[in-house]
mmCIF file of C-alpha atoms in Angstrom:
data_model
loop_
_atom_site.group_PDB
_atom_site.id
_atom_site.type_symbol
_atom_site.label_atom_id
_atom_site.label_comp_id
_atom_site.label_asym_id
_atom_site.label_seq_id
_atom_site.Cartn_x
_atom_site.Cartn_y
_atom_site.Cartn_z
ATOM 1 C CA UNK V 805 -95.951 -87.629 70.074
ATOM 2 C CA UNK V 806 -96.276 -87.041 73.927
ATOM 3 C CA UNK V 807 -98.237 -89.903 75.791
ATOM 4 C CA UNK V 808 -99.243 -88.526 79.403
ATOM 5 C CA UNK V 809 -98.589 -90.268 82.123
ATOM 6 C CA UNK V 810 -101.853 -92.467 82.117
ATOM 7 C CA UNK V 811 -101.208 -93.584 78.832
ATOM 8 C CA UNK V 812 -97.222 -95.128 79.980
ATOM 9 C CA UNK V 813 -99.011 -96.451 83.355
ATOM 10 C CA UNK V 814 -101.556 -98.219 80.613
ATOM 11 C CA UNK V 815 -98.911 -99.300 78.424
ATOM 12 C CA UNK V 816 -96.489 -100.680 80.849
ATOM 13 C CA UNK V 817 -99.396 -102.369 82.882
ATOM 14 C CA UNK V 818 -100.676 -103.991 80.047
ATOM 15 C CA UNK V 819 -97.130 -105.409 78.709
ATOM 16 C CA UNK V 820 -96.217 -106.065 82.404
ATOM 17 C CA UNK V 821 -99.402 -107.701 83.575
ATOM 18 C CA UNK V 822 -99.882 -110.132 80.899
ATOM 19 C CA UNK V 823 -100.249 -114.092 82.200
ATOM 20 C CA UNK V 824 -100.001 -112.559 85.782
ATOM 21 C CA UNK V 825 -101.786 -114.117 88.033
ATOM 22 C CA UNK V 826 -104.217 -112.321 90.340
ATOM 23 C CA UNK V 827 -101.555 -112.781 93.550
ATOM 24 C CA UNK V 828 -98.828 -110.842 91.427
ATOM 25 C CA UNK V 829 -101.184 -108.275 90.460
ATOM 26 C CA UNK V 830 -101.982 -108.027 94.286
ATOM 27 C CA UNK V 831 -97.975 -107.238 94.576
ATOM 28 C CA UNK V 832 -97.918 -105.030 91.782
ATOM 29 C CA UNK V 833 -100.260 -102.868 94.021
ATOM 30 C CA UNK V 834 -98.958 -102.634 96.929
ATOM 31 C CA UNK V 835 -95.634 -102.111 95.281
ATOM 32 C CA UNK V 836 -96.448 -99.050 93.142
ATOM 33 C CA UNK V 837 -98.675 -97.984 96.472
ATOM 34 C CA UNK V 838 -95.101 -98.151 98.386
ATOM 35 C CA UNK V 839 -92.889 -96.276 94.873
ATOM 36 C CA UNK V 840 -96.324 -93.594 94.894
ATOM 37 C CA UNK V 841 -95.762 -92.337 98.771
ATOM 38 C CA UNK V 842 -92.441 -92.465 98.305
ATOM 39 C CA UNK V 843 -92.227 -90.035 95.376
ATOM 40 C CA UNK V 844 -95.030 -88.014 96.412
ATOM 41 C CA UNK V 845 -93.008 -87.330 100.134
ATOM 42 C CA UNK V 846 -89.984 -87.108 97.732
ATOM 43 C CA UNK V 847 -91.562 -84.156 96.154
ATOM 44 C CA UNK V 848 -92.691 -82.460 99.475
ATOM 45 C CA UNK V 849 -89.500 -82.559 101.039
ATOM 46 C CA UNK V 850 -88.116 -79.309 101.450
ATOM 47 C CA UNK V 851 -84.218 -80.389 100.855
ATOM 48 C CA UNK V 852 -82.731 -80.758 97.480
ATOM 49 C CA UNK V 853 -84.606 -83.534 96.066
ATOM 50 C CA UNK V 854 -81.278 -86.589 95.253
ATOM 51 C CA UNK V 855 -81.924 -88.047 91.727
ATOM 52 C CA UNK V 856 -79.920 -91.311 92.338
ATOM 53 C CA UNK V 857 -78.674 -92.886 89.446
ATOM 54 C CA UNK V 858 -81.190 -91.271 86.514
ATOM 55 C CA UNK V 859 -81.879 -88.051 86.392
ATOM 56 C CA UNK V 860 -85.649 -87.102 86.213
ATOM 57 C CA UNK V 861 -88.211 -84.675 87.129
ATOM 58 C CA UNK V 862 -89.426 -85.710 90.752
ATOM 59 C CA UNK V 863 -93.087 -83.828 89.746
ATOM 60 C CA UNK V 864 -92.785 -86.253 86.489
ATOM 61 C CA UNK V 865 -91.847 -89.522 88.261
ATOM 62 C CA UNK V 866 -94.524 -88.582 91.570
ATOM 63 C CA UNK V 867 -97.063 -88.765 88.613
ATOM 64 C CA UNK V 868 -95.734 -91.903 86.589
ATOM 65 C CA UNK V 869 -95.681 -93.528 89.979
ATOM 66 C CA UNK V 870 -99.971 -92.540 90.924
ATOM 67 C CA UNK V 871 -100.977 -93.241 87.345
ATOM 68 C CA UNK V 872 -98.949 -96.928 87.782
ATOM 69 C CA UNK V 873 -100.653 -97.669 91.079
ATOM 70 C CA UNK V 874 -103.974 -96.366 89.631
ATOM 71 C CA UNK V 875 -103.707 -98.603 86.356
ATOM 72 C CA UNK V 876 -102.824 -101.605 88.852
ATOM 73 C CA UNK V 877 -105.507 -101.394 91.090
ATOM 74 C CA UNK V 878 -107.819 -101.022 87.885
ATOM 75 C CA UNK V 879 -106.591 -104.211 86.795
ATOM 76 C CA UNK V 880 -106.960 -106.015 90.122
ATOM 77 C CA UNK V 881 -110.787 -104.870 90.078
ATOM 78 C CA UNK V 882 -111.207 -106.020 86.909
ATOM 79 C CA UNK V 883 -109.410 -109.307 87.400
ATOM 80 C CA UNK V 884 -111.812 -109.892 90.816
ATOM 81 C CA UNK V 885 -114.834 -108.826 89.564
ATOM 82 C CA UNK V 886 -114.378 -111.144 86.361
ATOM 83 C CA UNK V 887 -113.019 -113.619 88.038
ATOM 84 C CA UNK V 888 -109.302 -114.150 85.929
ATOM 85 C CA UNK V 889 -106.783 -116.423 87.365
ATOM 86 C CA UNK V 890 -104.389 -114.359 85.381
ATOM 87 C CA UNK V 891 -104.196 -110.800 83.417
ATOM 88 C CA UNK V 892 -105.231 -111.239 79.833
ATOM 89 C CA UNK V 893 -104.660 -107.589 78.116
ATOM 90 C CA UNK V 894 -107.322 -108.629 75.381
ATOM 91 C CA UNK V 895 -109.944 -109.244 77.136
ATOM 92 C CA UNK V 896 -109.773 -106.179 79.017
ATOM 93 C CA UNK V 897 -112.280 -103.999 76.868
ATOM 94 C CA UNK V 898 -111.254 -100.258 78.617
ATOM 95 C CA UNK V 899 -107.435 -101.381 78.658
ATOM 96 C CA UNK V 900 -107.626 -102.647 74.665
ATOM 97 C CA UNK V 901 -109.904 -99.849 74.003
ATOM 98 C CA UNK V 902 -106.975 -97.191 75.426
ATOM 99 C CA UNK V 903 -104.407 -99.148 73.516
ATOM 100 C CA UNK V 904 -106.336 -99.187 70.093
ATOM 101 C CA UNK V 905 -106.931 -94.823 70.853
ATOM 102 C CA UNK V 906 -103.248 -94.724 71.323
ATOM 103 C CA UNK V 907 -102.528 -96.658 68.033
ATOM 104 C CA UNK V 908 -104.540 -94.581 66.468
ATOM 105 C CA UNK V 909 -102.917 -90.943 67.979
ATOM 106 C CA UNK V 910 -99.676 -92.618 67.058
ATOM 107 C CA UNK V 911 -100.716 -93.318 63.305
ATOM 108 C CA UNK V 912 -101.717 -89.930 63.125
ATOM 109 C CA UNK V 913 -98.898 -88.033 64.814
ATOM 110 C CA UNK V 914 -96.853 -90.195 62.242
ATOM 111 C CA UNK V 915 -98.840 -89.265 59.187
ATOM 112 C CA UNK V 916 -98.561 -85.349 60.187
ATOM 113 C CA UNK V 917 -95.038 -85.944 60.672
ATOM 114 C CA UNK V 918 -94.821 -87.537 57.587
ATOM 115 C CA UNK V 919 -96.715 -84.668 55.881
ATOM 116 C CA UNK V 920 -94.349 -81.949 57.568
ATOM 117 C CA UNK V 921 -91.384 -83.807 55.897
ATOM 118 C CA UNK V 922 -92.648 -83.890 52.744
ATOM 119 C CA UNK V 923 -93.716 -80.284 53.032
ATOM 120 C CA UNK V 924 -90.198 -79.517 54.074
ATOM 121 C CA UNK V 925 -88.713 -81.566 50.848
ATOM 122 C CA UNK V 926 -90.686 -79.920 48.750
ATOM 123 C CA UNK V 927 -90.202 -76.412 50.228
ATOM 124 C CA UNK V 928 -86.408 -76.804 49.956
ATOM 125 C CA UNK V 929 -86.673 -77.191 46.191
ATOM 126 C CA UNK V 930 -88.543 -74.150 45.330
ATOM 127 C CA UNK V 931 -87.174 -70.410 45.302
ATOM 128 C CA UNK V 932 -89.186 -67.146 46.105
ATOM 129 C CA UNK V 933 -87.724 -64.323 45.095
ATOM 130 C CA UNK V 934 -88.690 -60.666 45.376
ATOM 131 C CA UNK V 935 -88.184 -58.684 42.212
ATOM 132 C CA UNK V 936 -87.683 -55.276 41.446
ATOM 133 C CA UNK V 937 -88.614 -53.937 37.930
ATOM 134 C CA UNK V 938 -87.714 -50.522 36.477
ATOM 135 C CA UNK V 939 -90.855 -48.233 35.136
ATOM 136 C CA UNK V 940 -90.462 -49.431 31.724
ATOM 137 C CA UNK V 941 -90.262 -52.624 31.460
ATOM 138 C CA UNK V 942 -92.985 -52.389 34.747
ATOM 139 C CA UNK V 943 -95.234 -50.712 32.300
ATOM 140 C CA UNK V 944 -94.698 -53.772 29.900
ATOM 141 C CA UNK V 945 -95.074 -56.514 32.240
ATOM 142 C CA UNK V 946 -98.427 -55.066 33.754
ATOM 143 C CA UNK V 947 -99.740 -54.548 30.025
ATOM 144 C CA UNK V 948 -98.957 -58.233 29.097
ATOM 145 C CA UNK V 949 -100.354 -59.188 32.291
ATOM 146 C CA UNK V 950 -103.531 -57.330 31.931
ATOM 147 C CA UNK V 951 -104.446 -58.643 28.753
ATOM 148 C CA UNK V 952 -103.969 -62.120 29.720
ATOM 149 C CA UNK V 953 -106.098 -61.509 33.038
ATOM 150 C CA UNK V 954 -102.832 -62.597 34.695
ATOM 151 C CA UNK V 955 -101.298 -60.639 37.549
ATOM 152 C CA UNK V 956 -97.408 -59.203 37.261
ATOM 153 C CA UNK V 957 -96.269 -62.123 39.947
ATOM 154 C CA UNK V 958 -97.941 -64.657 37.806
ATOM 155 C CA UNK V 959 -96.297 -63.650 34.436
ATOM 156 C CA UNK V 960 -93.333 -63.332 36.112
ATOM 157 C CA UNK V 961 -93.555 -67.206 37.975
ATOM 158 C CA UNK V 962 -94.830 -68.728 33.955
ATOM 159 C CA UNK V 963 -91.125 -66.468 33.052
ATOM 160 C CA UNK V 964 -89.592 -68.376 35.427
ATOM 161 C CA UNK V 965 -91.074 -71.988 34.627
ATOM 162 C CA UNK V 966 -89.479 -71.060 30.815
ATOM 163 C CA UNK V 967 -86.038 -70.419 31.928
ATOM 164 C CA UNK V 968 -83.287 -72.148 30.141
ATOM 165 C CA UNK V 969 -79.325 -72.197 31.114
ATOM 166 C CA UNK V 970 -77.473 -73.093 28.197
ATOM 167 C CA UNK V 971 -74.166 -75.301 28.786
ATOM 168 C CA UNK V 972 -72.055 -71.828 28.727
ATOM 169 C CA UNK V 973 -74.239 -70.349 31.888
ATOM 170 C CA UNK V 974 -76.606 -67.866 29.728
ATOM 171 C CA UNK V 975 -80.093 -67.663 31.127
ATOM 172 C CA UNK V 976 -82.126 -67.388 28.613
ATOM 173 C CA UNK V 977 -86.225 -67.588 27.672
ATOM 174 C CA UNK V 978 -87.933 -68.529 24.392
ATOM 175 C CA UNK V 979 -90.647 -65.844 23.703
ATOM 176 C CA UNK V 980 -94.209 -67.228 24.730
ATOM 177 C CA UNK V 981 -97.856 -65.760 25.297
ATOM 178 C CA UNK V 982 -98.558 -65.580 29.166
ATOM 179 C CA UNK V 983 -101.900 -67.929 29.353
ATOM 180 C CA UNK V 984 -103.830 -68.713 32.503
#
């Protein structure tokens, strides 16, 4: 599952901002004002851009950086307008509402993952085959087929399900009535 850039800048402000008091906040700001120029003049430099110590997209970490400072200064409002001496994620109704959507893509990105797995389990045990009968015994299997309203790839899949390999390697099947 891919979060976008607004969803990390949620996430880490949320973990980050937790007990911090309004003045920190206030620094947490200006700070990601300071790491947004910086990366946005970064990216319009027309040099080679330097990637320092970890290697990452410059385009990628520009955007981190504005959805950060956005998230921040979302958080200050808040934490003026209500009136918070410090950041309390759970009373922040858009912030836990984000978090509870994310939870939820998550579950769901793990279920379908989960799903694909099983798919994948279950696709690894079974064997298609393409098979190529002779006229005769054609003829036969498309007669037996017909009068059990079966098609030829059906009588031939209830053949299969009746296979038996005896201990000495000879395939073998008991005789039996295709059915639907």
């Amino acid at each position: 599952m891919i979060w976008s850039s607004e969803d990390v800048a949620r996430d880490a402000v949320r973990r980050q901002g937790e007990g911090m008091p309004v003045v920190r906040v206030a620094e947490a700001v200006a700070q990601a004002a300071v790491r947004e120029r910086a990366t946005a003049e970064e990216l319009r430099s027309p040099g080679p851009v330097e990637r320092g110590l970890v290697a990452s997209d410059p385009e990628e970490l520009a955007e981190m950086w504005a959805a950060r400072h956005a998230e921040w200064r979302r958080v200050h409002a808040l934490m003026a307008a209500s009136g918070w001496a410090a950041y309390e994620p759970e009373r922040d109704s858009a912030g836990s509402a984000w978090a509870a959507e994310r939870a939820a893509r998550r579950e769901q990105a793990l279920a379908a993952h989960s799903a694909r797995l099983e798919r994948r389990r279950e696709a690894a045990d079974e064997v298609r085959a393409e098979v190529w009968v002779s006229a005769g015994p054609g003829r036969l299997l498309r007669q037996a087929a017909s009068r059990a309203g079966l098609t030829p790839q059906e009588v031939l899949a209830q053949l299969a399900g009746r296979v038996v390999v005896g201990e000495d390697g000879v395939v073998s099947v008991e005789p039996f009535m295709p059915s639907r």
